[in-house]
XYZ file of C-alpha atoms in Angstrom:
570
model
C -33.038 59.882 14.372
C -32.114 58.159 17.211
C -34.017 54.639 16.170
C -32.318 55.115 12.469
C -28.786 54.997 14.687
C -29.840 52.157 16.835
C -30.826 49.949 13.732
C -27.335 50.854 11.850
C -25.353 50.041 15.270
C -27.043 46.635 15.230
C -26.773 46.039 11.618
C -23.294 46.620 11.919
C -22.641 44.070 15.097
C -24.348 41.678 13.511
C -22.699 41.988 10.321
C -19.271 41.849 12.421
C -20.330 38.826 14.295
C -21.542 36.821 11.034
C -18.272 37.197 9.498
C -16.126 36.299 12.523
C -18.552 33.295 12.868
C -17.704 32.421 9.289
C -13.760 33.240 10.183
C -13.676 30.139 12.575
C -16.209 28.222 11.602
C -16.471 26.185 8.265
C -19.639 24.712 6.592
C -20.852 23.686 3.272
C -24.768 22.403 2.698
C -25.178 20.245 -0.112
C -28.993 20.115 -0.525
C -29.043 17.928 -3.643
C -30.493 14.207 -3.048
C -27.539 12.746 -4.443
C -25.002 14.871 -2.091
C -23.418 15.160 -5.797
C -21.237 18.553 -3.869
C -20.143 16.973 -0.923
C -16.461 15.350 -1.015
C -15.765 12.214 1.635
C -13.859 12.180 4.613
C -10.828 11.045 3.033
C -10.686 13.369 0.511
C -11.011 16.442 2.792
C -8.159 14.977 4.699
C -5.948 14.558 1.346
C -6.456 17.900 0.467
C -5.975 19.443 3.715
C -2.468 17.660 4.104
C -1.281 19.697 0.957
C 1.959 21.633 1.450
C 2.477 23.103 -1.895
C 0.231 24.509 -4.372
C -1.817 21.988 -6.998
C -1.539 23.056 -10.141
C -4.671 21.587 -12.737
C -4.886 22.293 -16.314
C -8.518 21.039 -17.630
C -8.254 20.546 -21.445
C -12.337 20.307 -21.831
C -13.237 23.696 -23.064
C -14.321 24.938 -26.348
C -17.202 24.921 -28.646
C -18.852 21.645 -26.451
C -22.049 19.273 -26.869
C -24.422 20.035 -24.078
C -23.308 16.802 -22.260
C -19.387 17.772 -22.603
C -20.664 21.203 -21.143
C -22.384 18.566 -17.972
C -19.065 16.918 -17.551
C -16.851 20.394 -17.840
C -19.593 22.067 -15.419
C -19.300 19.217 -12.583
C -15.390 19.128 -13.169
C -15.525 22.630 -12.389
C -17.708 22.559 -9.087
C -15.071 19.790 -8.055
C -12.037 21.949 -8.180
C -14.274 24.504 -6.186
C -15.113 21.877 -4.006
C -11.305 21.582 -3.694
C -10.211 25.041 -3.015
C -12.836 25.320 -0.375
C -11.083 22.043 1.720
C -7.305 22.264 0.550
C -4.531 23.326 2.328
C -2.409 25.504 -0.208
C -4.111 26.901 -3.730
C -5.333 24.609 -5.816
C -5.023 26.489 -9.011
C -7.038 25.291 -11.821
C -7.737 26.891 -15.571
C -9.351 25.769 -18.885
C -7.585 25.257 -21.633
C -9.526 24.721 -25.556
C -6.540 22.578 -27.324
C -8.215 23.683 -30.827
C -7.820 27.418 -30.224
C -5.146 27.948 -32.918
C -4.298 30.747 -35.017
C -3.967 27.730 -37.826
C -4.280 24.387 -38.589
C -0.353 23.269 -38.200
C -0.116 24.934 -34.765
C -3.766 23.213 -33.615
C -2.187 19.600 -35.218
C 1.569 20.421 -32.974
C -0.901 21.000 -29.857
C -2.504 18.035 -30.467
C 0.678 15.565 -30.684
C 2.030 17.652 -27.568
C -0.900 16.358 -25.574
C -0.995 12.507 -27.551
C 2.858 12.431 -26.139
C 1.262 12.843 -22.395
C -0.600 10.217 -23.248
C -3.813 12.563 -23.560
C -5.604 11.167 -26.586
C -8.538 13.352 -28.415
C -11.762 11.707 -29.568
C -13.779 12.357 -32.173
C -17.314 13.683 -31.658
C -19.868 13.905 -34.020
C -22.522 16.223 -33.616
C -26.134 17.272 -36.285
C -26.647 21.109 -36.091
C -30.231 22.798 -35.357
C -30.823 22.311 -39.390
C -29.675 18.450 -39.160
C -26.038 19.350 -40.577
C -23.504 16.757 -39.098
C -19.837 18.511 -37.799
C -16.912 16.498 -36.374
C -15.301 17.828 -33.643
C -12.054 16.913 -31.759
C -12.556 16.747 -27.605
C -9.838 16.056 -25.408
C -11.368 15.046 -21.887
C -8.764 15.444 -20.114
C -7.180 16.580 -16.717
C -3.399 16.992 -15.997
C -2.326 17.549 -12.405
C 0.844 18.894 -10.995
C 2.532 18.645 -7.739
C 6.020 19.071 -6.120
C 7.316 19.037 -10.104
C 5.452 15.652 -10.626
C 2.311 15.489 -13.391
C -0.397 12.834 -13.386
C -3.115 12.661 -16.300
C -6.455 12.005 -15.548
C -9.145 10.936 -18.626
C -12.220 12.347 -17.256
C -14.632 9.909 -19.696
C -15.789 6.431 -19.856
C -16.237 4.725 -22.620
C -18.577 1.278 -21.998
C -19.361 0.022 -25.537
C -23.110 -0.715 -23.811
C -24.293 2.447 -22.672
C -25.356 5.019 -24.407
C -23.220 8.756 -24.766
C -25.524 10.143 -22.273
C -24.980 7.432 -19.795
C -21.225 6.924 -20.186
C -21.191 10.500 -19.507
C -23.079 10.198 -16.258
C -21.038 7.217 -15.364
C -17.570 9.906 -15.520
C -19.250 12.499 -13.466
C -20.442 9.466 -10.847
C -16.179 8.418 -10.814
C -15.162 11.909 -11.101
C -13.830 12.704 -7.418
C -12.373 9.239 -7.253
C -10.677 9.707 -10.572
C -8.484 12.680 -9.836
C -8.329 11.614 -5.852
C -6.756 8.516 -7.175
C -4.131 10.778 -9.488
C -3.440 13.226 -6.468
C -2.580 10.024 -4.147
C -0.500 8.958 -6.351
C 1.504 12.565 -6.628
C 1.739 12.412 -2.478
C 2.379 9.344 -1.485
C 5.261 8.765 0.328
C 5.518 5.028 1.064
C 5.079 2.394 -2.222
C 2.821 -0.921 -0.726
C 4.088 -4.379 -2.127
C 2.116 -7.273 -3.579
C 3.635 -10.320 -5.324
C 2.907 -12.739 -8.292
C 2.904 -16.188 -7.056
C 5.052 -18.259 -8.548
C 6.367 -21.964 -8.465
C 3.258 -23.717 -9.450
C 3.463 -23.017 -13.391
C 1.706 -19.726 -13.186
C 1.557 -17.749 -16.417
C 4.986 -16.142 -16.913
C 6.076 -12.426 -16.576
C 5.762 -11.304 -20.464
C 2.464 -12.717 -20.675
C 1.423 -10.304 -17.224
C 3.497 -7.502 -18.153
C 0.906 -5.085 -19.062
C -0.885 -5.825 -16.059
C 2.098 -5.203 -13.790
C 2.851 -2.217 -15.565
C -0.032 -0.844 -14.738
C -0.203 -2.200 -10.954
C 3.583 -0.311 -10.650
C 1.829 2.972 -10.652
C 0.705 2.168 -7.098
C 2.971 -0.700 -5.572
C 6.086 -2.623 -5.925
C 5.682 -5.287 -7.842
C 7.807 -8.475 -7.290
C 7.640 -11.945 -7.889
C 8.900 -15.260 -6.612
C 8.250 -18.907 -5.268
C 6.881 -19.156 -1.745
C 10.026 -20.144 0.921
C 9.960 -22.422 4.059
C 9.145 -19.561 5.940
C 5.256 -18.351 5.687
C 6.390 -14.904 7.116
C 8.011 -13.639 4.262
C 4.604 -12.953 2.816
C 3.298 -10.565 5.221
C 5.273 -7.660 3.653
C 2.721 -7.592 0.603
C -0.522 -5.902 0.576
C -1.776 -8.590 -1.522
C -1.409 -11.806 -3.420
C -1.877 -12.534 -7.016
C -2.120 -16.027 -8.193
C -2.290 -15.794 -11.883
C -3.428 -19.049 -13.960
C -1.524 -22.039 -12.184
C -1.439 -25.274 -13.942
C 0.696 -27.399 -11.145
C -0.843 -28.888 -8.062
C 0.144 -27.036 -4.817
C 1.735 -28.660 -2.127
C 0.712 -29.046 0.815
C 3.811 -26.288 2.517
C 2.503 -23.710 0.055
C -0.934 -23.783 0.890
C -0.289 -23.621 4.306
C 1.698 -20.509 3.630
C -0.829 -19.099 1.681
C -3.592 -19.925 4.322
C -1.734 -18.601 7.541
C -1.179 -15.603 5.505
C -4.887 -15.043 4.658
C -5.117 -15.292 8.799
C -3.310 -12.969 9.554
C -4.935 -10.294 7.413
C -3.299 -10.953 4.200
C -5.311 -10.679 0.464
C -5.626 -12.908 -2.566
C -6.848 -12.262 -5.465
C -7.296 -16.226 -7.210
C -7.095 -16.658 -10.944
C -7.909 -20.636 -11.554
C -8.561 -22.575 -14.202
C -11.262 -24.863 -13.694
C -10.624 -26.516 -16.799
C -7.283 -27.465 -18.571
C -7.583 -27.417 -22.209
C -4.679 -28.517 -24.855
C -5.275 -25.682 -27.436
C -2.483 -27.037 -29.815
C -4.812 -30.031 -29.983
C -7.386 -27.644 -30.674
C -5.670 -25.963 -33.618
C -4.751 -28.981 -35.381
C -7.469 -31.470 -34.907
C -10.150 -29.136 -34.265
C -11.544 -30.596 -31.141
C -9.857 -31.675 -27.652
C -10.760 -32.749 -24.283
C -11.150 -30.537 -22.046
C -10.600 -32.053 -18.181
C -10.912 -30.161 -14.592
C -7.631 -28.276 -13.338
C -6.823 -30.261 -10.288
C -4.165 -27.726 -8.116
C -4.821 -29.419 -4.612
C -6.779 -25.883 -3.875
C -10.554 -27.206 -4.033
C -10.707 -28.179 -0.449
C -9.056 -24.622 0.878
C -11.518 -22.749 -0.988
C -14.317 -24.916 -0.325
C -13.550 -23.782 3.532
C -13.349 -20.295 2.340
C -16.755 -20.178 1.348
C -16.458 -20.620 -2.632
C -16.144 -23.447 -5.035
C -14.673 -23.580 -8.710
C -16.954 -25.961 -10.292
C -15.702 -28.461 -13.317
C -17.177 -27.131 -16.350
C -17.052 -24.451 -19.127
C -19.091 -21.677 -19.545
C -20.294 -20.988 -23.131
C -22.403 -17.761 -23.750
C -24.095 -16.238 -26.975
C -21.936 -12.863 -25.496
C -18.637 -13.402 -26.886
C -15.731 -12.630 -28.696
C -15.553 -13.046 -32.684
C -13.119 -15.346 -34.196
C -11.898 -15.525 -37.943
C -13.243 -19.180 -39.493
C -12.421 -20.211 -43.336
C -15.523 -20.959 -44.427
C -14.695 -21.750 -47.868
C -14.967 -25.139 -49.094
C -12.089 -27.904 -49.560
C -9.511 -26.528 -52.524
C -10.810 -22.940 -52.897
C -9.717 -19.947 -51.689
C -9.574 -18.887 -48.703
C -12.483 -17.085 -47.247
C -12.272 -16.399 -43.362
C -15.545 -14.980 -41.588
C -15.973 -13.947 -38.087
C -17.998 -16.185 -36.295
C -18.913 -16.142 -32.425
C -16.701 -18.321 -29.970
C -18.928 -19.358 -27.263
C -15.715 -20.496 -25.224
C -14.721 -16.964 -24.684
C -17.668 -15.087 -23.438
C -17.856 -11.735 -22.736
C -18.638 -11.068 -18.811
C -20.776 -8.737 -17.872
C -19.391 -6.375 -14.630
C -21.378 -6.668 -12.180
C -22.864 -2.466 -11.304
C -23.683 -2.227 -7.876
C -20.296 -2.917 -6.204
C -17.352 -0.285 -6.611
C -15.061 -2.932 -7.891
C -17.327 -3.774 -10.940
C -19.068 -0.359 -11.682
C -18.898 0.982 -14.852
C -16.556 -1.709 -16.325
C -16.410 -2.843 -19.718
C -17.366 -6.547 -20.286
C -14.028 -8.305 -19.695
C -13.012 -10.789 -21.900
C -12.239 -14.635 -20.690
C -10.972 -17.707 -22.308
C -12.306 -21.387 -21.238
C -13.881 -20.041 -18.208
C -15.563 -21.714 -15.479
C -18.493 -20.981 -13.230
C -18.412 -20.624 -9.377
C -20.490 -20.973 -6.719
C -20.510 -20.252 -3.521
C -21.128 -22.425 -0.072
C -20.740 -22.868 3.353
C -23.293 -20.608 4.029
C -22.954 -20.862 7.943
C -19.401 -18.741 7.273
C -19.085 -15.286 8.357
C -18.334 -14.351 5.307
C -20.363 -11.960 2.894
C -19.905 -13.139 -0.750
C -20.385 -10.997 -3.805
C -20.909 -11.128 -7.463
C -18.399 -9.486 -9.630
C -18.402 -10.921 -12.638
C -21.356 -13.143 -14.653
C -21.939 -14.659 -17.660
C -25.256 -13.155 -19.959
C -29.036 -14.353 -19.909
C -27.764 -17.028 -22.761
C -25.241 -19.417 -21.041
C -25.028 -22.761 -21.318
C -23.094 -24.859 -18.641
C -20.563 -27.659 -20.392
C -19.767 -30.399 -17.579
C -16.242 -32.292 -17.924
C -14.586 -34.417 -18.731
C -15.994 -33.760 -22.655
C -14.965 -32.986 -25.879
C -14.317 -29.320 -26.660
C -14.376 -28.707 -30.543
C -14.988 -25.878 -32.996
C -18.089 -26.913 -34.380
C -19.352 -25.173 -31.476
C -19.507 -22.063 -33.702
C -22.630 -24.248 -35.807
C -24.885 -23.636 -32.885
C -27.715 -21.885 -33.185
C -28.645 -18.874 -30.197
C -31.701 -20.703 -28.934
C -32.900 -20.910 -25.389
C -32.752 -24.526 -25.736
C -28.765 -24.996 -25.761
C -28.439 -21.802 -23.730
C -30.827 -22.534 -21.383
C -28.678 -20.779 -18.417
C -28.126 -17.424 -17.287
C -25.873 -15.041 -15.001
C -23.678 -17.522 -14.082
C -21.009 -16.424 -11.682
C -17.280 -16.282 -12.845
C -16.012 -13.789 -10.471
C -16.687 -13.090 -6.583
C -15.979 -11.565 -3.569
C -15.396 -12.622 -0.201
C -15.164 -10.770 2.894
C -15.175 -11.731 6.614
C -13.613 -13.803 9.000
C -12.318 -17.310 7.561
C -11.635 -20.191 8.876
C -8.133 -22.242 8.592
C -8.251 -25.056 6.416
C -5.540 -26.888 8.621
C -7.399 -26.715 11.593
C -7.105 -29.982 13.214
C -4.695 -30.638 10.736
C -1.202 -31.268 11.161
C 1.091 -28.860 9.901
C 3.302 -30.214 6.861
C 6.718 -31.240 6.809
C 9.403 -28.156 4.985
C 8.043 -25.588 6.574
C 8.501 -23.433 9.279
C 6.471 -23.239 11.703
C 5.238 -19.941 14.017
C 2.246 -19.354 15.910
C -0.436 -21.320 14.117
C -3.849 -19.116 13.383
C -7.264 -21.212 13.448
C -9.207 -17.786 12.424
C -8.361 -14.679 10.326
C -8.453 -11.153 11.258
C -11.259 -9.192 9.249
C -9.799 -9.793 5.090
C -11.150 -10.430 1.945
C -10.501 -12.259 -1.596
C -11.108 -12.141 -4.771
C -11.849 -15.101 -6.845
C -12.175 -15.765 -10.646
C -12.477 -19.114 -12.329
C -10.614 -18.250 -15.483
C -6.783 -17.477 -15.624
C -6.413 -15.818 -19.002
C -8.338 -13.136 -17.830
C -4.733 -11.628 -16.560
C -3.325 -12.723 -20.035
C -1.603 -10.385 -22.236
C -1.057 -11.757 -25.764
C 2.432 -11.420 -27.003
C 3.685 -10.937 -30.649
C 7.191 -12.149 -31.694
C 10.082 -13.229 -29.844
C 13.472 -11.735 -27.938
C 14.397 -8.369 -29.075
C 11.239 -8.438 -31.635
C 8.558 -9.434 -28.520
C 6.020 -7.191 -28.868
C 3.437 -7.288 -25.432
C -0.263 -6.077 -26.531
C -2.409 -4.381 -23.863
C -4.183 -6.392 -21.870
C -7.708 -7.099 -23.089
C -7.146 -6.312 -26.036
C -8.703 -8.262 -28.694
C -6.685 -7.819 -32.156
C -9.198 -9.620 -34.090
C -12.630 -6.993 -33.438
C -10.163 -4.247 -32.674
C -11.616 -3.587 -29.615
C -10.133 -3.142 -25.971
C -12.155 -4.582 -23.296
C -12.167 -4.428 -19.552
C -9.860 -6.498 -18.352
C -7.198 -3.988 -16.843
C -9.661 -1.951 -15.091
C -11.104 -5.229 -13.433
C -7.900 -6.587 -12.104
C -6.864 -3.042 -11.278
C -9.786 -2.418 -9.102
C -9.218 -5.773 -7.381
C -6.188 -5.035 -6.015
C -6.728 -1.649 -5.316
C -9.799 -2.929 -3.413
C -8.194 -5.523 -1.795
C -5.384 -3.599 -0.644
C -7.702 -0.215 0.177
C -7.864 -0.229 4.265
C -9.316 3.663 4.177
C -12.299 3.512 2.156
C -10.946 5.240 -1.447
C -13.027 2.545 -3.300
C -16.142 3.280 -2.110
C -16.255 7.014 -4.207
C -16.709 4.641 -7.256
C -19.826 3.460 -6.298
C -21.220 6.921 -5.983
C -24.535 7.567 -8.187
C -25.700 10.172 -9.700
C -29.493 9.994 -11.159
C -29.409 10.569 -15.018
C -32.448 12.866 -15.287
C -33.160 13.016 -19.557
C -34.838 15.178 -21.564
C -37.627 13.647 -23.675
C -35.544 14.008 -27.291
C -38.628 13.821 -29.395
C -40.548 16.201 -27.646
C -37.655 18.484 -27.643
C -37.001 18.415 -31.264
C -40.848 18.210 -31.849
C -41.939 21.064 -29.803
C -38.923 23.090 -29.289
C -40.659 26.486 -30.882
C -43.837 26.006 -28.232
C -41.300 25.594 -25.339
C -38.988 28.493 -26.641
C -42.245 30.715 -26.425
C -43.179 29.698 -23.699
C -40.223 30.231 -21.213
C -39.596 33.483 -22.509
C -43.473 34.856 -22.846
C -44.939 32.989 -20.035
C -42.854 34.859 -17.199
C -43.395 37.903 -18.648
C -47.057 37.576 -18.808
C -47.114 36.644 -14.996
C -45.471 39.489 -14.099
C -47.472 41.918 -16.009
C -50.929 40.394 -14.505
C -48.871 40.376 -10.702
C -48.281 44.301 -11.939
C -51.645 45.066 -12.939
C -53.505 43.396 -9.967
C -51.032 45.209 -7.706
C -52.044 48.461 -9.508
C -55.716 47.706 -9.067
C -55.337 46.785 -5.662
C -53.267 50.019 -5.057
C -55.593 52.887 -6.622
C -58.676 50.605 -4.690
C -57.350 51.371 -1.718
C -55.710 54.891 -1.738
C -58.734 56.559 -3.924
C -61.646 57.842 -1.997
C -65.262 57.949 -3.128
C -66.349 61.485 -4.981
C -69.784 61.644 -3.129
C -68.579 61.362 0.244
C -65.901 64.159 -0.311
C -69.117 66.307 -1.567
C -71.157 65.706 1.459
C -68.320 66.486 3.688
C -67.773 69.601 2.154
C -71.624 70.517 1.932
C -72.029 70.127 5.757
């Protein structure tokens, strides 16, 4: 009795001193490979610096596909994830936007989400007998926070991958999807960055779209660069969208002692001008190199835009009469290898899981100065057809006659877009400053920066429809003529965010997540023999374990007949 009391005192401690242990201190183990459970630094720090309760309302629930189930499932252990690190409640429910008593009151739900800008899609599934159903999904997260609401689309849509893998790709971005939403609910101070302007950069309706979207995280201004190179150091970064007038020598100075002292660029050039009116009326034009003044600056920063065109058998389709002279006409879509469709570059966290973003009369790059400390990366690149157009020549539309052989497109990958980060050097270094100007303390080396550089403006281009009170701006990327909306947003979105990100957010998108498939054959072919055996197979092990335990039992506790009858007969 008095060992039994012992054991139940020290139970008892122990029990005591495990949960005071767990009282002060906190740990999670994420044994996966992927450390798919484990949130950064940055996020634990967001969370913890809550104040007021987060409110989440998760739309994906319902009668799901098993891969909507994946994505509801991981959306799920992130909110627990969230709870377990925040600083007030974070109060999170599912929500199934069909459940309705009828059809009008499921349609009402529906255009009361489409008004927060929550738009269903349409998923079509095949039944266990091969019947096909249509069901509406809404993959969607709304936040709320001190009375403000953010929306969150939880899926990706690349036109490329597969269902499965553009649902792997939204679980991959998941934390730094809704971390980006709650930053923007907390935030107290807006960061700046400015479109350049004053060298016949492309003008504000034809970025609108672009700095629409940009105003969700910073103030976005505009303007012409002053005598005084100070007045850009208020801005995060700098955007110079598609100039077509030479710099002088005062602005590039500017620009350059503002890249020393820390600041960010993100360069749109031309590295071709083309007259497209000629284009439209003659058919052909000449297409000659952009000369802004810039080559030797970037040349020092480690990159050069070279003087060609970059055709590519992935591109855009454009409407072409193909009817003969006096009949009807009889317009076809035909590929425009002038406007190729880049492909985003995976492994960096600007590029990830981008749709191919759509150019116009781009140009390739490359990059030099190797002795720079600089480390260079490739954003954006043309496909495994490219073929490489040197100017001055002519550019015309019979360009759409040739034929997708490797023997015009004979190149491949060709860079468009890069990356640059380091230490840079100052192109007016043992130079004299120019004349206009004012002039501080003169840098010969940057702090620690980076830029962004793309050799096609109208990648930032938003077409417009109509004119005055009739304009009409369409979304950038957006191609009217295959009805299809391509990457271009997210691209020069996750520039700047990059650019301007000094704590690390960007780096959640370049989490991965190993997509681990079943073999679909074999699971349609032999889903009976794998039925049976999961359920019949465990059972059978335990009743041999039972039997041979049994056996083992009555082996051991019986004792022979003839030895009991001996011991009795002596």
């Amino acid at each position: 009795m008095g060992k039994k009391l012992v054991h139940i005192v020290i139970f008892l401690v122990a029990v005591s001193a495990l949960y005071f242990l767990s009282e002060k201190f906190f740990f999670r183990w994420d044994l996966t490979s992927e450390k798919r459970y484990s949130l950064s630094d940055n996020t634990k720090q967001l969370l913890a610096d809550l104040d007021e309760d987060l409110l989440v309302t998760i739309y994906l629930d319902g009668d799901l596909n098993s891969g909507f189930l994946r994505l509801r499932k991981s959306t799920k252990e992130l909110f627990e994830e969230f709870s377990a690190y925040s600083g007030a409640d974070v109060n999170y429910q599912f929500v199934n936007p069909s459940a309705a008593a009828t059809n009008s009151a499921r349609e009402k739900k529906y255009e009361e989400l489409e008004k927060k800008g929550m738009r269903g899609i349409l998923v079509h599934d095949k039944t266990q007998e091969g019947e096909s159903s249509q069901k509406v999904v809404f993959p969607w997260v709304e936040l709320s926070y001190k009375g403000k609401s953010r929306v969150v689309n939880l899926l990706k849509n690349i036109p490329q991958k597969s269902g499965e893998e553009n649902l792997n790709s939204s679980i991959e971005t998941l934390e730094y999807e809704i971390t980006d939403a709650l930053r923007i609910l907390t935030t107290t101070s807006i960061p700046k960055v400015a479109f350049l302007e004053g060298h016949g950069e492309l003008a504000e309706p034809f970025v609108y779209d672009i700095s629409k979207t940009l105003s969700r995280y910073y103030q976005v201004d505009r303007g012409a660069i002053a005598d005084d190179p100070a007045i850009l150091d208020e801005y995060k970064a700098l955007i110079v969208a598609a100039p077509s007038k030479a710099f002088p020598e005062k602005d590039k100075y500017a620009i350059d002692q503002y890249i020393m002292r820390g600041g960010k660029v993100l360069w749109l050039i031309d590295g071709a001008k083309i007259s497209l009116d000629s284009l439209s009326t003659a058919s052909q034009t000449v297409g000659v190199e952009n000369d802004l003044n810039l080559s030797d600056q970037l040349f020092k920063y480690g990159v050069r835009i070279n003087p060609d065109l970059v055709q590519d058998v992935q591109c855009v389709l454009i409407p072409v009469n193909m009817s003969r002279l006096g009949d009807a006409p009889k317009y076809e879509p035909m590929p425009w290898y002038y406007s190729p469709l880049l492909l985003a570059v995976p492994s960096h966290s600007v590029s990830k899981n981008l749709s191919p973003v759509k150019t116009e009369f781009a140009s390739s790059l490359s990059f030099v100065n190797p002795e720079l400390p600089v480390k260079k990366s490739s954003l954006l690149v043309t496909s495994t057809g490219t073929h490489i157009q040197n100017i001055p020549s002519i550019v015309s539309m019979d360009v759409i006659n040739v034929e997708k052989n490797g023997y015009y497109f004979n190149s491949r990958n060709a860079i468009v877009g890069a990356l640059l980060e380091g230490e840079f050097p100052s192109v007016f270094t043992n130079r004299m400053a120019p004349d206009g100007i004012k002039k501080g303390e003169f840098l010969a080396n940057s702090k620690p920066t980076k830029m962004i550089v793309v050799a096609d403006g109208d990648i930032i281009r938003n077409d417009v429809q109509g004119y005055g009170q009739n304009m009409n701006v369409l979304p950038l990327g957006y191609d009217r003529y295959m009805n299809q909306q391509f990457g271009n947003s997210d691209f020069i979105l996750n520039a700047v965010n990059y650019l301007t990100d000094d704590d690390g957010w960007m780096e959640l998108r370049s989490r991965e997540i190993k997509l681990r498939l079943l073999n679909r054959p074999a699971v349609i072919g032999q889903r009976t023999f794998w039925q049976i055996l999961n359920v019949i197979f465990p059972l059978f092990v335990l009743a041999l374990f039972a039997a041979l335990f049994l056996f083992i039992r009555k082996k051991r506790y019986t004792a022979p007949l003839c030895k009991n009858k001996s011991e009795k007969e002596i």
